[in-house]
Short mmCIF file of C-alpha atoms in Angstrom, two decimals:
data_model
loop_
_atom_site.label_atom_id
_atom_site.label_comp_id
_atom_site.label_asym_id
_atom_site.label_seq_id
_atom_site.Cartn_x
_atom_site.Cartn_y
_atom_site.Cartn_z
CA MET A 1 -118.69 -69.14 -81.12
CA LYS A 2 -118.54 -65.42 -80.25
CA GLU A 3 -118.08 -64.16 -83.79
CA THR A 4 -121.04 -62.86 -85.75
CA PHE A 5 -121.19 -63.70 -89.45
CA ASP A 6 -122.98 -61.92 -92.25
CA VAL A 7 -124.38 -65.22 -93.42
CA ALA A 8 -124.58 -68.74 -91.95
CA ILE A 9 -125.37 -71.46 -94.50
CA VAL A 10 -126.77 -74.87 -93.58
CA GLY A 11 -125.47 -77.52 -95.98
CA ALA A 12 -122.47 -77.66 -98.32
CA GLY A 13 -124.30 -78.95 -101.40
CA PRO A 14 -124.66 -77.14 -104.74
CA ALA A 15 -127.13 -74.57 -103.32
CA GLY A 16 -125.18 -73.72 -100.18
CA ILE A 17 -121.80 -73.64 -101.86
CA ALA A 18 -122.96 -71.58 -104.83
CA ALA A 19 -124.29 -69.02 -102.36
CA ALA A 20 -121.13 -69.17 -100.22
CA TYR A 21 -118.93 -68.65 -103.26
CA CYS A 22 -120.89 -65.63 -104.50
CA LEU A 23 -121.02 -64.08 -101.02
CA ALA A 24 -117.33 -64.63 -100.35
CA LYS A 25 -116.46 -63.08 -103.72
CA LYS A 26 -118.28 -59.96 -102.53
CA LYS A 27 -116.24 -60.01 -99.32
CA ARG A 28 -119.13 -61.05 -97.12
CA LYS A 29 -118.28 -62.99 -93.98
CA VAL A 30 -119.83 -66.38 -94.55
CA ILE A 31 -119.75 -69.71 -92.71
CA VAL A 32 -121.07 -73.02 -94.12
CA PHE A 33 -121.99 -76.00 -91.93
CA GLU A 34 -121.76 -79.48 -93.41
CA ARG A 35 -122.86 -82.50 -91.40
CA GLY A 36 -120.76 -84.95 -93.44
CA GLU A 37 -117.12 -85.74 -92.82
CA TYR A 38 -116.44 -83.61 -95.92
CA PRO A 39 -118.68 -81.74 -98.38
CA GLY A 40 -120.32 -84.35 -100.60
CA ALA A 41 -120.03 -87.14 -98.02
CA LYS A 42 -123.82 -87.25 -97.64
CA ASN A 43 -124.82 -86.14 -101.10
CA ILE A 44 -126.10 -88.01 -104.11
CA SER A 45 -127.81 -87.21 -107.33
CA GLY A 46 -128.26 -89.32 -110.44
CA GLY A 47 -125.13 -87.48 -111.28
CA VAL A 48 -125.98 -84.94 -114.01
CA LEU A 49 -124.90 -81.32 -113.65
CA TYR A 50 -125.33 -78.44 -116.05
CA GLY A 51 -122.56 -76.19 -117.37
CA HIS A 52 -124.80 -73.17 -117.84
CA ASP A 53 -125.73 -72.83 -114.18
CA LEU A 54 -122.26 -73.73 -112.92
CA ALA A 55 -120.63 -71.17 -115.23
CA GLN A 56 -122.83 -68.43 -113.77
CA VAL A 57 -121.14 -69.12 -110.45
CA ILE A 58 -117.63 -70.11 -111.59
CA PRO A 59 -117.11 -69.14 -115.25
CA ASP A 60 -113.73 -70.87 -115.57
CA TYR A 61 -114.75 -74.09 -113.78
CA GLU A 62 -112.93 -76.19 -116.34
CA LYS A 63 -109.66 -74.38 -115.79
CA GLN A 64 -110.20 -74.79 -112.05
CA ARG A 65 -110.20 -78.56 -112.65
CA CYS A 66 -113.84 -79.31 -111.98
CA PRO A 67 -114.03 -83.12 -111.63
CA ILE A 68 -116.21 -83.96 -114.66
CA GLU A 69 -116.87 -87.63 -115.42
CA ARG A 70 -118.35 -87.51 -118.94
CA ASN A 71 -119.78 -84.85 -121.22
CA ILE A 72 -123.29 -85.94 -122.19
CA VAL A 73 -123.81 -86.10 -125.96
CA GLU A 74 -126.85 -88.35 -126.06
CA SER A 75 -130.04 -88.68 -124.03
CA ARG A 76 -132.18 -91.78 -124.17
CA LEU A 77 -135.70 -92.34 -122.96
CA TRP A 78 -136.86 -95.89 -122.39
CA TYR A 79 -140.39 -97.06 -121.87
CA LEU A 80 -140.13 -100.62 -120.64
CA SER A 81 -142.40 -103.58 -120.25
CA GLN A 82 -141.36 -106.54 -118.20
CA ASP A 83 -139.47 -108.30 -121.01
CA GLY A 84 -138.46 -105.50 -123.32
CA GLY A 85 -139.24 -101.94 -124.23
CA TYR A 86 -139.07 -98.92 -126.47
CA SER A 87 -136.02 -96.75 -126.73
CA LEU A 88 -135.97 -93.19 -128.02
CA SER A 89 -132.63 -91.48 -128.19
CA TYR A 90 -131.24 -88.21 -129.37
CA ARG A 91 -127.60 -87.50 -130.05
CA ASP A 92 -126.30 -84.23 -131.41
CA LYS A 93 -122.80 -83.06 -132.24
CA ILE A 94 -123.65 -79.65 -130.86
CA PHE A 95 -123.26 -81.24 -127.39
CA ALA A 96 -119.69 -82.18 -128.29
CA ASP A 97 -118.86 -78.72 -129.74
CA GLU A 98 -120.58 -75.36 -129.09
CA ARG A 99 -122.80 -76.75 -126.33
CA ARG A 100 -120.15 -78.88 -124.69
CA HIS A 101 -120.90 -79.36 -121.00
CA ASN A 102 -124.57 -78.57 -121.55
CA ALA A 103 -124.91 -81.57 -119.25
CA PHE A 104 -122.20 -83.69 -117.71
CA THR A 105 -121.95 -86.40 -115.11
CA VAL A 106 -120.19 -86.10 -111.77
CA GLY A 107 -119.70 -88.11 -108.63
CA ARG A 108 -121.08 -85.84 -105.95
CA ALA A 109 -118.56 -86.86 -103.31
CA LYS A 110 -115.84 -85.49 -105.59
CA PHE A 111 -117.73 -82.60 -107.14
CA ASP A 112 -119.15 -81.10 -103.95
CA ARG A 113 -115.75 -81.31 -102.32
CA TRP A 114 -114.18 -79.48 -105.25
CA PHE A 115 -116.98 -76.89 -105.28
CA ALA A 116 -116.54 -76.27 -101.55
CA GLU A 117 -112.78 -75.83 -102.05
CA GLN A 118 -113.51 -73.09 -104.60
CA ALA A 119 -115.70 -71.30 -102.07
CA GLN A 120 -113.01 -71.67 -99.42
CA GLY A 121 -110.50 -70.26 -101.90
CA ALA A 122 -112.79 -67.25 -102.31
CA GLY A 123 -112.83 -66.73 -98.52
CA ALA A 124 -115.79 -68.71 -97.19
CA LEU A 125 -115.38 -70.71 -94.01
CA VAL A 126 -116.59 -74.31 -94.48
CA VAL A 127 -117.01 -76.35 -91.30
CA SER A 128 -117.55 -80.08 -91.87
CA GLY A 129 -118.63 -82.74 -89.41
CA THR A 130 -121.14 -80.36 -87.84
CA VAL A 131 -124.91 -80.76 -87.70
CA VAL A 132 -127.13 -77.71 -87.39
CA THR A 133 -129.68 -78.87 -84.83
CA ASP A 134 -131.74 -75.73 -84.27
CA LEU A 135 -132.22 -72.12 -85.27
CA LEU A 136 -131.70 -69.09 -83.04
CA ARG A 137 -134.51 -66.55 -82.98
CA ASP A 138 -134.91 -63.16 -81.39
CA GLN A 139 -137.99 -62.17 -79.41
CA GLN A 140 -139.88 -61.20 -82.55
CA GLY A 141 -139.18 -64.62 -84.06
CA LYS A 142 -136.61 -63.39 -86.56
CA ILE A 143 -133.88 -65.94 -87.25
CA ILE A 144 -130.56 -64.66 -85.97
CA GLY A 145 -128.30 -67.69 -86.13
CA VAL A 146 -127.95 -71.44 -85.77
CA VAL A 147 -127.30 -74.01 -83.06
CA THR A 148 -124.88 -76.82 -83.91
CA ASP A 149 -124.03 -80.14 -82.28
CA ARG A 150 -120.59 -78.86 -81.26
CA ALA A 151 -119.69 -77.64 -77.78
CA GLU A 152 -120.63 -73.96 -77.47
CA GLY A 153 -122.15 -74.45 -80.88
CA GLU A 154 -124.27 -71.31 -81.24
CA VAL A 155 -123.35 -69.13 -84.18
CA ARG A 156 -124.98 -65.78 -84.85
CA ALA A 157 -125.51 -64.42 -88.34
CA LYS A 158 -127.43 -61.57 -89.94
CA VAL A 159 -128.97 -64.00 -92.41
CA VAL A 160 -129.31 -67.80 -92.41
CA LEU A 161 -129.53 -69.68 -95.71
CA LEU A 162 -131.18 -73.07 -95.37
CA ALA A 163 -129.68 -75.28 -98.06
CA ASP A 164 -129.90 -78.48 -96.10
CA GLY A 165 -131.52 -80.67 -98.73
CA ILE A 166 -134.84 -82.41 -98.99
CA ASN A 167 -134.42 -84.62 -95.91
CA SER A 168 -134.36 -82.07 -93.13
CA PRO A 169 -134.89 -82.97 -89.48
CA LEU A 170 -134.13 -79.29 -88.90
CA ALA A 171 -137.26 -78.35 -90.89
CA ALA A 172 -139.28 -80.97 -89.02
CA LYS A 173 -138.11 -79.51 -85.72
CA THR A 174 -138.29 -75.80 -86.40
CA GLY A 175 -141.09 -75.72 -88.98
CA PHE A 176 -139.27 -73.33 -91.33
CA ARG A 177 -140.91 -75.45 -94.01
CA PRO A 178 -143.32 -78.38 -93.74
CA GLU A 179 -142.10 -81.97 -93.57
CA PRO A 180 -142.80 -83.54 -97.00
CA LYS A 181 -145.76 -85.88 -97.38
CA SER A 182 -144.96 -89.42 -98.46
CA HIS A 183 -146.26 -88.81 -102.00
CA GLN A 184 -144.13 -85.67 -102.38
CA VAL A 185 -140.80 -87.45 -102.22
CA ALA A 186 -139.44 -90.43 -104.12
CA LEU A 187 -136.99 -92.74 -102.44
CA ALA A 188 -134.27 -93.61 -104.93
CA VAL A 189 -131.55 -96.18 -104.44
CA LYS A 190 -128.37 -96.00 -106.45
CA GLU A 191 -125.54 -98.33 -107.22
CA VAL A 192 -122.25 -97.30 -108.77
CA ILE A 193 -121.04 -100.13 -110.99
CA GLU A 194 -117.42 -100.08 -112.07
CA LEU A 195 -116.42 -100.97 -115.63
CA PRO A 196 -113.24 -100.28 -117.60
CA GLU A 197 -113.37 -96.94 -119.44
CA GLU A 198 -113.10 -98.53 -122.90
CA VAL A 199 -115.97 -100.86 -122.08
CA VAL A 200 -118.23 -97.92 -121.22
CA ASP A 201 -117.13 -96.19 -124.47
CA GLU A 202 -117.94 -99.29 -126.51
CA ARG A 203 -121.24 -100.21 -124.88
CA PHE A 204 -122.61 -96.73 -125.37
CA ALA A 205 -120.84 -96.15 -128.70
CA VAL A 206 -119.22 -92.90 -127.61
CA GLU A 207 -115.81 -91.30 -127.99
CA SER A 208 -113.55 -91.05 -124.99
CA GLY A 209 -114.91 -88.52 -122.49
CA HIS A 210 -118.40 -88.52 -123.98
CA GLY A 211 -121.39 -90.02 -122.25
CA VAL A 212 -125.03 -91.01 -122.40
CA THR A 213 -127.96 -90.65 -120.02
CA ILE A 214 -130.90 -93.05 -119.97
CA GLU A 215 -134.18 -92.22 -118.24
CA VAL A 216 -136.43 -95.21 -117.72
CA LEU A 217 -140.19 -95.31 -117.20
CA GLY A 218 -142.60 -98.22 -117.17
CA ALA A 219 -142.87 -101.63 -115.60
CA VAL A 220 -139.45 -101.43 -113.91
CA THR A 221 -140.95 -99.60 -110.94
CA ARG A 222 -143.25 -102.59 -110.35
CA GLY A 223 -146.37 -100.60 -111.03
CA MET A 224 -145.40 -97.75 -108.73
CA ASP A 225 -145.03 -94.06 -109.48
CA GLY A 226 -141.30 -93.85 -110.11
CA VAL A 227 -138.38 -93.74 -112.49
CA GLY A 228 -135.07 -95.45 -113.18
CA VAL A 229 -131.89 -94.01 -114.66
CA ILE A 230 -128.57 -95.20 -116.02
CA TYR A 231 -125.84 -92.60 -116.41
CA THR A 232 -122.33 -93.05 -117.73
CA ASN A 233 -119.37 -92.00 -115.64
CA LYS A 234 -115.76 -92.22 -116.70
CA LYS A 235 -115.13 -95.71 -115.35
CA SER A 236 -118.51 -96.64 -113.98
CA LEU A 237 -122.25 -96.50 -114.47
CA SER A 238 -124.72 -94.95 -112.05
CA VAL A 239 -127.80 -97.16 -111.87
CA CYS A 240 -130.69 -95.71 -109.87
CA ILE A 241 -134.32 -96.50 -109.38
CA GLY A 242 -136.95 -95.00 -107.15
CA ALA A 243 -140.62 -94.61 -106.39
CA THR A 244 -142.61 -92.39 -104.10
CA VAL A 245 -142.35 -93.26 -100.41
CA GLU A 246 -146.14 -93.56 -100.40
CA ASP A 247 -146.14 -96.23 -103.14
CA LEU A 248 -143.19 -98.15 -101.70
CA ALA A 249 -144.84 -98.29 -98.29
CA ARG A 250 -148.20 -99.28 -99.75
CA ASN A 251 -146.87 -101.98 -102.06
CA LYS A 252 -144.38 -103.41 -99.59
CA VAL A 253 -141.62 -103.43 -102.19
CA ARG A 254 -138.07 -103.48 -100.92
CA PRO A 255 -136.14 -100.76 -102.78
CA TYR A 256 -133.03 -102.90 -103.21
CA GLU A 257 -135.06 -105.76 -104.66
CA MET A 258 -136.52 -103.32 -107.17
CA LEU A 259 -132.95 -102.25 -108.00
CA GLU A 260 -131.85 -105.85 -108.57
CA LEU A 261 -134.86 -106.54 -110.81
CA PHE A 262 -134.03 -103.37 -112.76
CA LYS A 263 -130.44 -104.56 -113.18
CA ALA A 264 -131.71 -107.92 -114.43
CA HIS A 265 -134.01 -106.38 -117.08
CA PRO A 266 -133.01 -107.55 -120.58
CA MET A 267 -132.33 -103.96 -121.68
CA VAL A 268 -130.18 -103.18 -118.63
CA ALA A 269 -128.28 -106.40 -117.93
CA PRO A 270 -126.03 -106.25 -121.04
CA LEU A 271 -124.95 -102.70 -120.20
CA ILE A 272 -123.73 -103.59 -116.71
CA LYS A 273 -122.48 -107.10 -117.48
CA GLY A 274 -119.20 -107.89 -115.78
CA GLY A 275 -119.36 -104.66 -113.78
CA LYS A 276 -118.46 -104.52 -110.13
CA PRO A 277 -120.79 -102.71 -107.70
CA VAL A 278 -118.66 -100.38 -105.59
CA GLU A 279 -121.16 -98.25 -103.71
CA TYR A 280 -124.83 -98.41 -102.67
CA MET A 281 -126.76 -95.34 -101.55
CA ALA A 282 -130.25 -93.98 -100.98
CA HIS A 283 -131.73 -90.49 -101.16
CA TRP A 284 -135.00 -88.67 -101.66
CA LEU A 285 -136.03 -86.83 -104.79
CA ALA A 286 -138.01 -83.68 -104.10
CA GLU A 287 -140.98 -84.47 -106.33
CA GLY A 288 -143.60 -82.29 -104.70
CA GLY A 289 -143.54 -79.84 -107.59
CA TYR A 290 -144.73 -76.26 -107.79
CA THR A 291 -147.63 -76.55 -105.37
CA ALA A 292 -145.37 -78.02 -102.66
CA ILE A 293 -142.85 -75.17 -102.72
CA PRO A 294 -142.84 -73.56 -99.27
CA GLN A 295 -142.50 -69.85 -98.50
CA LEU A 296 -138.85 -69.48 -99.55
CA TRP A 297 -137.86 -66.52 -97.42
CA GLY A 298 -138.80 -64.94 -94.12
CA ASP A 299 -137.40 -62.76 -91.37
CA GLY A 300 -133.68 -63.44 -91.39
CA PHE A 301 -133.71 -66.54 -93.59
CA LEU A 302 -133.98 -67.93 -97.10
CA ILE A 303 -134.35 -71.47 -98.47
CA ALA A 304 -132.53 -72.74 -101.56
CA GLY A 305 -132.24 -75.95 -103.56
CA ASP A 306 -133.94 -79.24 -102.68
CA SER A 307 -134.87 -77.88 -99.27
CA GLY A 308 -137.25 -75.54 -101.10
CA MET A 309 -138.62 -78.34 -103.36
CA LEU A 310 -136.88 -76.75 -106.33
CA PHE A 311 -136.69 -79.85 -108.48
CA ASN A 312 -138.02 -80.58 -111.95
CA ALA A 313 -138.87 -84.28 -111.90
CA LEU A 314 -139.78 -84.48 -115.59
CA HIS A 315 -136.47 -83.06 -116.84
CA ARG A 316 -134.37 -84.49 -114.01
CA GLU A 317 -133.11 -81.00 -113.26
CA GLY A 318 -132.28 -80.31 -109.63
CA SER A 319 -128.61 -79.54 -109.16
CA ASN A 320 -128.89 -76.64 -111.61
CA MET A 321 -131.85 -75.20 -109.72
CA ALA A 322 -129.91 -75.66 -106.50
CA MET A 323 -126.92 -73.72 -107.81
CA THR A 324 -128.98 -70.98 -109.36
CA SER A 325 -131.29 -70.55 -106.37
CA GLY A 326 -128.16 -70.41 -104.18
CA ARG A 327 -126.67 -67.74 -106.41
CA LEU A 328 -129.91 -65.72 -106.45
CA ALA A 329 -130.17 -66.04 -102.66
CA ALA A 330 -126.63 -64.63 -102.39
CA GLU A 331 -127.51 -61.67 -104.64
CA THR A 332 -130.58 -60.98 -102.54
CA ILE A 333 -128.61 -61.19 -99.30
CA ILE A 334 -125.96 -58.78 -100.58
CA GLU A 335 -128.69 -56.31 -101.52
CA ALA A 336 -130.43 -56.72 -98.14
CA LEU A 337 -127.20 -56.32 -96.15
CA GLN A 338 -126.40 -53.14 -98.06
CA ALA A 339 -129.84 -51.78 -97.30
CA GLY A 340 -129.54 -52.93 -93.69
CA ASP A 341 -132.86 -54.77 -93.85
CA THR A 342 -132.83 -58.56 -93.53
CA SER A 343 -136.50 -58.88 -92.62
CA GLN A 344 -138.92 -60.79 -94.84
CA ALA A 345 -139.62 -57.58 -96.74
CA GLY A 346 -135.91 -56.85 -97.09
CA LEU A 347 -135.31 -60.32 -98.57
CA SER A 348 -138.29 -60.28 -100.93
CA GLY A 349 -136.01 -59.68 -103.90
CA TYR A 350 -135.40 -63.43 -103.78
CA GLY A 351 -138.94 -64.18 -104.87
CA ARG A 352 -138.69 -61.67 -107.69
CA ARG A 353 -135.40 -63.16 -108.90
CA LEU A 354 -136.82 -66.69 -108.83
CA GLN A 355 -139.92 -65.53 -110.73
CA ASP A 356 -137.86 -63.74 -113.37
CA GLY A 357 -135.62 -66.71 -114.10
CA TYR A 358 -136.39 -70.18 -115.38
CA ILE A 359 -136.84 -71.96 -112.04
CA LEU A 360 -140.37 -71.01 -111.02
CA LYS A 361 -141.50 -70.72 -114.64
CA ASP A 362 -140.47 -74.32 -115.34
CA LEU A 363 -141.88 -75.69 -112.10
CA LYS A 364 -145.14 -73.87 -112.75
CA LYS A 365 -145.35 -75.30 -116.26
CA TYR A 366 -145.13 -78.86 -114.94
CA LYS A 367 -147.09 -78.32 -111.76
CA GLY A 368 -149.70 -80.94 -112.71
CA PHE A 369 -147.24 -83.64 -113.73
CA GLY A 370 -146.77 -85.29 -110.35
CA GLN A 371 -150.51 -85.38 -109.79
CA PHE A 372 -150.95 -86.85 -113.29
CA LEU A 373 -148.61 -89.76 -112.53
CA ARG A 374 -150.14 -90.28 -109.13
CA GLY A 375 -153.66 -90.41 -110.55
CA HIS A 376 -152.93 -92.53 -113.63
CA ASN A 377 -151.17 -95.61 -112.41
CA GLU A 378 -151.67 -97.34 -115.78
CA VAL A 379 -148.63 -95.41 -117.04
CA PHE A 380 -146.56 -97.86 -114.99
CA THR A 381 -148.68 -100.98 -115.44
CA THR A 382 -151.13 -101.52 -118.30
CA LEU A 383 -149.69 -99.11 -120.84
CA PRO A 384 -146.09 -100.38 -120.99
CA ALA A 385 -147.40 -103.93 -121.08
CA VAL A 386 -149.81 -103.27 -123.97
CA ALA A 387 -147.28 -101.11 -125.81
CA GLY A 388 -144.74 -103.90 -125.48
CA LEU A 389 -147.23 -106.48 -126.67
CA ALA A 390 -148.12 -104.37 -129.70
CA ALA A 391 -144.50 -103.98 -130.82
CA ARG A 392 -143.71 -107.61 -130.15
CA GLU A 393 -146.72 -108.89 -132.10
CA MET A 394 -146.05 -106.69 -135.10
CA LEU A 395 -142.38 -107.70 -135.20
CA ILE A 396 -142.87 -111.44 -134.87
CA VAL A 397 -142.84 -113.02 -138.34
CA ASN A 398 -145.03 -116.10 -138.06
CA GLY A 399 -147.32 -116.19 -141.06
CA VAL A 400 -150.22 -114.46 -139.24
CA PRO A 401 -151.64 -111.62 -141.39
CA LYS A 402 -150.94 -108.15 -140.00
CA LYS A 403 -154.64 -107.32 -139.93
CA ALA A 404 -155.27 -110.28 -137.60
CA LYS A 405 -152.38 -109.18 -135.41
CA GLN A 406 -153.79 -105.67 -135.19
CA LYS A 407 -157.15 -107.11 -134.15
CA ALA A 408 -155.53 -109.26 -131.46
CA ILE A 409 -153.61 -106.26 -130.08
CA TRP A 410 -156.80 -104.20 -130.10
CA ARG A 411 -158.67 -106.95 -128.26
CA GLU A 412 -155.95 -107.14 -125.63
CA LEU A 413 -155.98 -103.38 -125.24
CA ARG A 414 -159.77 -103.28 -124.81
CA LYS A 415 -159.56 -106.08 -122.28
CA THR A 416 -157.15 -104.21 -120.03
CA ILE A 417 -158.30 -100.62 -120.37
CA SER A 418 -161.39 -98.81 -121.63
CA LEU A 419 -160.91 -96.44 -124.53
CA ARG A 420 -162.43 -93.71 -122.45
CA ARG A 421 -159.83 -94.21 -119.77
CA LEU A 422 -157.04 -94.36 -122.34
CA ALA A 423 -158.20 -91.11 -123.91
CA LYS A 424 -158.43 -89.54 -120.47
CA ILE A 425 -154.86 -90.59 -119.62
CA LEU A 426 -153.46 -89.22 -122.87
CA TRP A 427 -155.35 -85.95 -122.50
CA ALA A 428 -154.43 -85.52 -118.83
CA GLY A 429 -150.81 -86.36 -119.58
CA TRP A 430 -150.67 -83.80 -122.36
CA ARG A 431 -152.31 -81.16 -120.20
CA SER A 432 -149.88 -81.75 -117.35
CA VAL A 433 -146.81 -80.93 -119.44
CA ARG A 434 -147.95 -78.61 -122.23
CA MET B 1 -152.21 -109.39 -117.84
CA ASP B 2 -149.81 -109.07 -114.97
CA LYS B 3 -150.74 -105.77 -113.38
CA ARG B 4 -147.68 -105.31 -111.28
CA GLY B 5 -145.53 -106.02 -114.27
CA ASP B 6 -143.09 -108.18 -112.38
CA GLY B 7 -144.49 -111.53 -113.48
CA GLY B 8 -144.46 -112.46 -109.84
CA ILE B 9 -140.66 -112.62 -110.02
CA LYS B 10 -139.03 -112.78 -106.64
CA ILE B 11 -135.41 -112.03 -106.32
CA LYS B 12 -133.12 -112.79 -103.45
CA VAL B 13 -130.89 -109.90 -102.56
CA SER B 14 -128.38 -109.75 -99.78
CA ILE B 15 -128.61 -106.28 -98.27
CA GLU B 16 -125.54 -107.09 -96.21
CA ASP B 17 -123.47 -107.41 -99.42
CA LYS B 18 -124.68 -103.99 -100.54
CA LEU B 19 -124.00 -102.28 -97.23
CA PHE B 20 -120.58 -103.89 -97.18
CA LEU B 21 -119.67 -101.64 -100.14
CA ASP B 22 -120.24 -98.51 -98.08
CA ARG B 23 -118.09 -96.67 -95.60
CA PHE B 24 -119.68 -96.05 -92.20
CA LYS B 25 -118.35 -94.35 -89.12
CA VAL B 26 -120.72 -95.59 -86.46
CA ALA B 27 -121.62 -93.27 -83.59
CA GLU B 28 -122.09 -94.89 -80.21
CA GLU B 29 -125.44 -93.29 -79.70
CA PRO B 30 -128.25 -94.38 -82.06
CA HIS B 31 -129.77 -91.61 -84.17
CA ILE B 32 -133.01 -93.57 -84.68
CA ARG B 33 -135.42 -94.64 -81.99
CA ILE B 34 -138.83 -96.25 -82.03
CA ILE B 35 -140.80 -94.06 -79.69
CA ASP B 36 -143.19 -96.71 -78.38
CA GLN B 37 -142.75 -100.39 -79.28
CA ALA B 38 -146.27 -101.13 -78.06
CA VAL B 39 -147.67 -98.95 -80.86
CA CYS B 40 -145.86 -101.12 -83.46
CA GLN B 41 -147.17 -104.29 -81.89
CA GLU B 42 -150.72 -103.25 -81.14
CA ARG B 43 -151.70 -100.51 -83.53
CA CYS B 44 -149.58 -100.92 -86.67
CA GLU B 45 -150.83 -103.68 -88.95
CA GLU B 46 -148.90 -102.71 -92.05
CA GLN B 47 -145.47 -102.13 -90.49
CA PRO B 48 -144.12 -100.59 -93.73
CA CYS B 49 -140.75 -99.85 -92.08
CA LEU B 50 -139.93 -103.54 -92.51
CA TYR B 51 -140.06 -103.12 -96.31
CA LEU B 52 -139.52 -99.47 -97.05
CA CYS B 53 -136.05 -99.05 -95.56
CA PRO B 54 -133.34 -99.33 -98.25
CA ALA B 55 -130.88 -100.66 -95.67
CA ASN B 56 -133.29 -103.05 -93.96
CA VAL B 57 -132.60 -101.30 -90.67
CA TYR B 58 -135.90 -102.47 -89.16
CA ARG B 59 -136.43 -106.14 -88.38
CA LEU B 60 -139.30 -107.91 -86.76
CA GLU B 61 -138.22 -109.81 -83.65
CA LYS B 62 -140.41 -111.90 -81.40
CA ASP B 63 -141.87 -109.08 -79.36
CA HIS B 64 -140.43 -105.92 -80.84
CA ILE B 65 -138.91 -104.27 -83.93
CA SER B 66 -135.15 -103.98 -83.79
CA VAL B 67 -133.31 -100.98 -85.25
CA ALA B 68 -129.89 -101.61 -86.81
CA TYR B 69 -129.08 -97.89 -87.10
CA GLU B 70 -125.45 -98.67 -87.91
CA GLY B 71 -126.29 -99.37 -91.56
CA CYS B 72 -128.70 -96.46 -92.04
CA LEU B 73 -128.29 -94.71 -95.42
CA GLU B 74 -129.88 -91.55 -93.96
CA CYS B 75 -132.68 -91.14 -96.50
CA GLY B 76 -135.36 -90.31 -93.92
CA SER B 77 -138.09 -92.46 -95.50
CA CYS B 78 -138.99 -94.30 -92.30
CA ARG B 79 -139.63 -91.00 -90.54
CA ILE B 80 -142.40 -89.96 -92.92
CA GLY B 81 -143.40 -93.47 -94.03
CA CYS B 82 -144.31 -94.69 -90.55
CA PRO B 83 -148.12 -94.51 -90.47
CA GLN B 84 -148.03 -94.01 -86.68
CA LEU B 85 -145.25 -91.39 -86.82
CA ASN B 86 -143.62 -93.53 -84.18
CA ILE B 87 -140.01 -93.11 -85.30
CA GLU B 88 -137.73 -90.46 -83.83
CA TRP B 89 -135.10 -89.75 -86.44
CA ARG B 90 -132.33 -87.20 -86.48
CA PHE B 91 -129.01 -86.95 -88.28
CA PRO B 92 -126.11 -88.88 -86.78
CA LEU B 93 -123.59 -86.76 -84.88
CA GLY B 94 -121.55 -84.54 -87.23
CA GLY B 95 -119.01 -86.54 -89.24
CA TYR B 96 -120.60 -89.89 -88.34
CA GLY B 97 -122.83 -92.20 -90.33
CA ILE B 98 -122.33 -92.97 -94.00
CA SER B 99 -119.62 -91.24 -96.04
CA HIS B 100 -120.01 -91.53 -99.80
CA LYS B 101 -116.91 -92.33 -101.81
CA PHE B 102 -118.35 -91.52 -105.26
CA GLY B 103 -121.79 -90.17 -104.44
#
């Protein structure tokens, strides 16, 4: 292509499209490359998006018919043993009223397509079915464009925004950021299970259009560092489970077998009963945390979203960070283009913007969390088992005095873990999130 | 106590049934290649690719590991999970590979 663009964006996900939209609104000439057949074709998330971050890009997203599945009014946290588990849930009417769309579910194939259409409407050029295979550099090493897998596929741009997601052969090839280590990414598999709308309403005890999210920790990841989720969509449930690539490889667990065992768990099976699986997918979660974030800008380029490890594993926030980092990248680019300096120094406003907002503050706060889980495997093995045993014993009515039950639970606990270790886990866990 | 927390439960899952739910546009040229089969045979004891892949793309044959790239879900795990870094992995040609319906 002969034309030179102000900005070339790699990837039409929430980060790339948010940036494209903001740039196009400011009349910047922007082109987005998407490797899928259409934007969203390759994308997955558990399925939760956040109204606050979306509204900062498109304030009237609802009027523009954003394809929302369900507005989340309740969040549940489950800590499961093999045969049962604890459930903690919080529902609040504020999420149905003033804070409606605080969080909502989407199907990414539909949402990303819609989001890309908004950017196109604003004037961005979105080219699907095109893989960016390399980056163009000038003699000083500054990035000046991209190479695609199309004939005569070189495209020049003043700035390149890399929003190509966590799995990036482009990064592996060009080294714009390091390839993730196998403990820095979780491989999650997801099944979409169809159920009639009224059945979803009834099973989760919600009004029409309202939904529930469930985050699941414990024995369901077969002793590995991982997490499961169940999210409500309009006429389906998203059921996902994942563990770090390192743990999956080491334990020789097949991800889809782990998914089937999760679906068969006594807390999960009744929710999906009678449902029809309609899609099966796999994707990485960028769980490297704060210390794994690469240098997010350089001469002629910036990195946004998952590609920059901007993901909060503890709060399952990723799509919001993608959108907001994309928006902040766009603001930085506009400033740099006006000043006529797209060098690393000229783009350094990006770092300042990320520091000022919630993204780097949150990731910094939880920077020890991944390491905590990795170093305290009992969170997924011994602890859910003992916690389950304790609740079970205390609830069984069988004529055994409670004091004797307590003693038996204590004995079992001491048998499986030393008190010193238990105290260390609790302390380290607290420290990693405080 | 059962450390793995699975009670030794084994479950039989048909990966073919799962992949059947998905929409693939298969490119003629494979996007995954084992760089050197001899490395898998001689140097790789663990062969985690046989378990790690969510689409069971890798299968152990008599004298090599076969690669059914057609059903690849494009997660990338084999690329970084291979202890020998013996897998060449790139994205399928633009527009090919899996296309999510719901996502």
